[in-house]
Amino acid sequence: MLEAAVRVFAERGFHAATMDEVAERAGVSKPMVYAYLGTKDELFVACLRREAGRLLEAVAGVVDPQLSADEQLWRGLRGFFRYVGANRDGWAVLFRQARTREPFAGELARMRRGMVAVIAEKLADALRARGRDVPAEELQTMALALVGAGEALADRLADTPDEDPERTATRLMNAIWLGAERQLDGEVWKPQTG
């Protein structure tokens, strides 16, 4: 039922989606959808949580903390974009549908904050391994930038069926890591004029 609901919400949007259509696609009765998944709002939250869990598993399941920071980032990005490439409807529910409607936007914001916190922690670990301690707000900024860039590229990937998730991950890795590595080594850009 959740799979059918994700497809319906992704194709039609929250407001246009109907419980009748979800039931029909799932091959069950409408009362069964209500009995197992509740109201349309509750069904959407269940879809949101399922897709967020699947996304988190796609990333966390491939990142080994014993690897170098760049390899952890690479594997995480690749897992993320592979999830999006294989679950375009799920991404549409997470990124496009949920972020503009309450209470779903709040739920998504909490999930996003958790993702940013995990990335900031990984960056802090990488910095400590290099003997550096960076203020939390700088780590937060780097993590937010990475999440934002990842979301934008994932949105494009979801709309471009011919785009290769691996190529998208490589492009972002090049853009992020080449700059991040210099920063991890202590290099900081400063304006030449005041």
CSV table of C-alpha atoms in Angstrom, one decimal:
chain,number,residue,atom,x,y,z
A,1,MET,CA,0.0,0.0,0.0
A,2,LEU,CA,2.8,2.4,0.8
A,3,GLU,CA,4.5,1.7,-2.6
A,4,ALA,CA,1.2,2.6,-4.3
A,5,ALA,CA,0.7,5.7,-2.2
A,6,VAL,CA,4.2,6.9,-3.0
A,7,ARG,CA,3.6,6.6,-6.7
A,8,VAL,CA,0.2,8.3,-6.5
A,9,PHE,CA,1.6,11.2,-4.4
A,10,ALA,CA,4.6,11.6,-6.7
A,11,GLU,CA,2.5,11.6,-9.8
A,12,ARG,CA,-0.5,13.7,-8.7
A,13,GLY,CA,0.7,15.7,-5.7
A,14,PHE,CA,-0.7,15.6,-2.2
A,15,HIS,CA,-3.9,17.5,-2.9
A,16,ALA,CA,-4.9,15.8,-6.1
A,17,ALA,CA,-4.1,12.3,-4.8
A,18,THR,CA,-7.1,10.3,-3.6
A,19,MET,CA,-7.4,7.4,-1.3
A,20,ASP,CA,-9.5,5.7,-3.9
A,21,GLU,CA,-6.6,5.8,-6.4
A,22,VAL,CA,-4.2,4.6,-3.7
A,23,ALA,CA,-6.5,1.6,-2.9
A,24,GLU,CA,-7.0,0.8,-6.6
A,25,ARG,CA,-3.2,0.9,-7.3
A,26,ALA,CA,-2.5,-1.3,-4.3
A,27,GLY,CA,-5.3,-3.7,-5.2
A,28,VAL,CA,-7.1,-3.4,-1.9
A,29,SER,CA,-10.3,-1.7,-0.7
A,30,LYS,CA,-10.4,1.9,0.4
A,31,PRO,CA,-11.5,0.9,3.9
A,32,MET,CA,-8.4,-1.4,4.1
A,33,VAL,CA,-6.1,1.6,3.3
A,34,TYR,CA,-7.8,3.6,6.1
A,35,ALA,CA,-7.7,0.7,8.5
A,36,TYR,CA,-3.9,0.1,8.0
A,37,LEU,CA,-2.6,3.5,7.3
A,38,GLY,CA,-5.2,6.0,8.6
A,39,THR,CA,-6.1,9.4,7.0
A,40,LYS,CA,-4.6,10.8,3.9
A,41,ASP,CA,-2.3,13.0,6.1
A,42,GLU,CA,-1.2,9.9,8.1
A,43,LEU,CA,-0.7,8.0,4.9
A,44,PHE,CA,1.5,10.8,3.6
A,45,VAL,CA,3.6,10.9,6.8
A,46,ALA,CA,4.0,7.1,6.6
A,47,CYS,CA,5.3,7.5,3.0
A,48,LEU,CA,7.6,10.3,4.1
A,49,ARG,CA,9.0,8.3,6.9
A,50,ARG,CA,9.5,5.2,4.8
A,51,GLU,CA,11.3,7.0,2.1
A,52,ALA,CA,13.4,8.9,4.6
A,53,GLY,CA,14.3,5.6,6.2
A,54,ARG,CA,15.2,4.1,2.9
A,55,LEU,CA,17.3,7.1,2.0
A,56,LEU,CA,19.1,7.0,5.3
A,57,GLU,CA,19.8,3.3,5.0
A,58,ALA,CA,21.1,3.8,1.4
A,59,VAL,CA,23.7,6.3,2.8
A,60,ALA,CA,24.5,4.9,6.2
A,61,GLY,CA,24.6,1.3,4.9
A,62,VAL,CA,27.6,2.1,2.7
A,63,VAL,CA,29.6,4.4,4.9
A,64,ASP,CA,32.3,2.6,6.9
A,65,PRO,CA,33.7,4.8,9.7
A,66,GLN,CA,37.1,3.0,9.3
A,67,LEU,CA,37.5,4.5,5.8
A,68,SER,CA,39.2,7.8,5.1
A,69,ALA,CA,37.0,10.9,5.1
A,70,ASP,CA,37.0,11.3,1.3
A,71,GLU,CA,36.1,7.6,0.9
A,72,GLN,CA,33.3,8.0,3.4
A,73,LEU,CA,31.9,11.0,1.6
A,74,TRP,CA,32.2,9.3,-1.8
A,75,ARG,CA,30.4,6.2,-0.6
A,76,GLY,CA,27.7,8.4,1.1
A,77,LEU,CA,27.1,10.5,-2.0
A,78,ARG,CA,27.1,7.4,-4.3
A,79,GLY,CA,24.5,5.7,-2.0
A,80,PHE,CA,22.4,8.9,-1.9
A,81,PHE,CA,22.3,9.3,-5.6
A,82,ARG,CA,21.7,5.6,-6.2
A,83,TYR,CA,18.7,5.8,-4.0
A,84,VAL,CA,17.4,8.8,-5.9
A,85,GLY,CA,18.0,7.1,-9.3
A,86,ALA,CA,16.2,4.0,-8.2
A,87,ASN,CA,13.4,5.7,-6.3
A,88,ARG,CA,12.5,8.8,-8.2
A,89,ASP,CA,8.9,8.7,-6.9
A,90,GLY,CA,10.2,8.4,-3.3
A,91,TRP,CA,12.4,11.4,-3.9
A,92,ALA,CA,9.5,13.4,-5.3
A,93,VAL,CA,7.5,12.7,-2.1
A,94,LEU,CA,10.4,13.6,0.2
A,95,PHE,CA,11.8,16.7,-1.6
A,96,ARG,CA,9.0,18.2,-3.6
A,97,GLN,CA,5.8,17.3,-1.8
A,98,ALA,CA,6.8,17.3,1.8
A,99,ARG,CA,8.8,20.5,2.1
A,100,THR,CA,6.0,22.9,1.3
A,101,ARG,CA,3.1,21.6,3.5
A,102,GLU,CA,2.8,21.4,7.2
A,103,PRO,CA,3.0,19.3,9.2
A,104,PHE,CA,5.1,17.5,6.6
A,105,ALA,CA,7.6,20.3,6.2
A,106,GLY,CA,8.3,20.2,9.9
A,107,GLU,CA,8.9,16.4,9.7
A,108,LEU,CA,11.2,16.8,6.7
A,109,ALA,CA,13.1,19.7,8.4
A,110,ARG,CA,13.7,17.5,11.4
A,111,MET,CA,15.1,14.7,9.2
A,112,ARG,CA,17.2,17.2,7.3
A,113,ARG,CA,18.7,18.6,10.5
A,114,GLY,CA,19.6,15.1,11.5
A,115,MET,CA,21.4,14.6,8.2
A,116,VAL,CA,23.3,17.9,8.6
A,117,ALA,CA,24.3,16.9,12.1
A,118,VAL,CA,25.6,13.5,10.9
A,119,ILE,CA,27.6,15.1,8.1
A,120,ALA,CA,29.0,17.8,10.5
A,121,GLU,CA,30.1,15.1,12.9
A,122,LYS,CA,31.8,13.2,10.1
A,123,LEU,CA,33.6,16.4,9.1
A,124,ALA,CA,34.7,17.0,12.7
A,125,ASP,CA,36.0,13.5,12.9
A,126,ALA,CA,38.0,14.0,9.7
A,127,LEU,CA,39.4,17.3,11.0
A,128,ARG,CA,40.4,15.7,14.4
A,129,ALA,CA,42.2,13.0,12.5
A,130,ARG,CA,44.3,15.7,10.9
A,131,GLY,CA,44.9,17.4,14.2
A,132,ARG,CA,42.5,20.3,13.6
A,133,ASP,CA,39.6,21.6,15.6
A,134,VAL,CA,37.1,23.7,13.6
A,135,PRO,CA,34.3,25.8,15.2
A,136,ALA,CA,30.9,24.0,15.1
A,137,GLU,CA,29.3,26.8,13.1
A,138,GLU,CA,31.9,26.3,10.3
A,139,LEU,CA,31.2,22.6,10.2
A,140,GLN,CA,27.5,23.3,10.2
A,141,THR,CA,28.0,25.6,7.2
A,142,MET,CA,29.9,23.0,5.3
A,143,ALA,CA,27.4,20.3,6.1
A,144,LEU,CA,24.4,22.6,5.0
A,145,ALA,CA,26.2,23.4,1.8
A,146,LEU,CA,26.8,19.7,1.0
A,147,VAL,CA,23.2,18.8,1.8
A,148,GLY,CA,21.8,21.7,-0.3
A,149,ALA,CA,24.0,20.8,-3.2
A,150,GLY,CA,23.1,17.2,-2.9
A,151,GLU,CA,19.3,18.0,-2.8
A,152,ALA,CA,19.6,20.2,-5.9
A,153,LEU,CA,21.4,17.6,-7.9
A,154,ALA,CA,19.1,14.9,-6.7
A,155,ASP,CA,16.2,16.9,-7.9
A,156,ARG,CA,17.7,17.2,-11.3
A,157,LEU,CA,18.6,13.5,-11.3
A,158,ALA,CA,15.0,12.6,-10.5
A,159,ASP,CA,13.8,14.6,-13.6
A,160,THR,CA,16.5,13.1,-15.9
A,161,PRO,CA,16.0,9.4,-16.4
A,162,ASP,CA,19.1,9.1,-18.6
A,163,GLU,CA,21.4,10.7,-16.0
A,164,ASP,CA,23.7,8.2,-14.2
A,165,PRO,CA,23.6,8.4,-10.4
A,166,GLU,CA,27.3,7.5,-10.3
A,167,ARG,CA,28.2,10.3,-12.6
A,168,THR,CA,26.2,12.8,-10.5
A,169,ALA,CA,27.9,11.6,-7.3
A,170,THR,CA,31.3,12.0,-9.0
A,171,ARG,CA,30.5,15.5,-10.1
A,172,LEU,CA,29.5,16.6,-6.6
A,173,MET,CA,32.4,14.8,-5.1
A,174,ASN,CA,34.8,16.7,-7.3
A,175,ALA,CA,33.1,20.0,-6.5
A,176,ILE,CA,33.0,19.4,-2.8
A,177,TRP,CA,36.0,17.4,-1.9
A,178,LEU,CA,38.6,19.3,-3.9
A,179,GLY,CA,37.7,22.4,-1.9
A,180,ALA,CA,37.0,20.6,1.4
A,181,GLU,CA,40.3,18.8,1.4
A,182,ARG,CA,42.1,22.2,1.2
A,183,GLN,CA,40.0,23.4,4.0
A,184,LEU,CA,40.7,20.3,6.0
A,185,ASP,CA,44.4,21.0,5.6
A,186,GLY,CA,43.8,24.4,7.2
A,187,GLU,CA,43.6,26.6,4.1
A,188,VAL,CA,41.0,29.4,4.3
A,189,TRP,CA,40.0,31.8,1.6
A,190,LYS,CA,40.1,35.5,2.5
A,191,PRO,CA,39.1,38.5,0.4
A,192,GLN,CA,41.9,40.6,-0.9
A,193,THR,CA,40.1,43.9,-0.2
A,194,GLY,CA,38.3,45.0,2.9
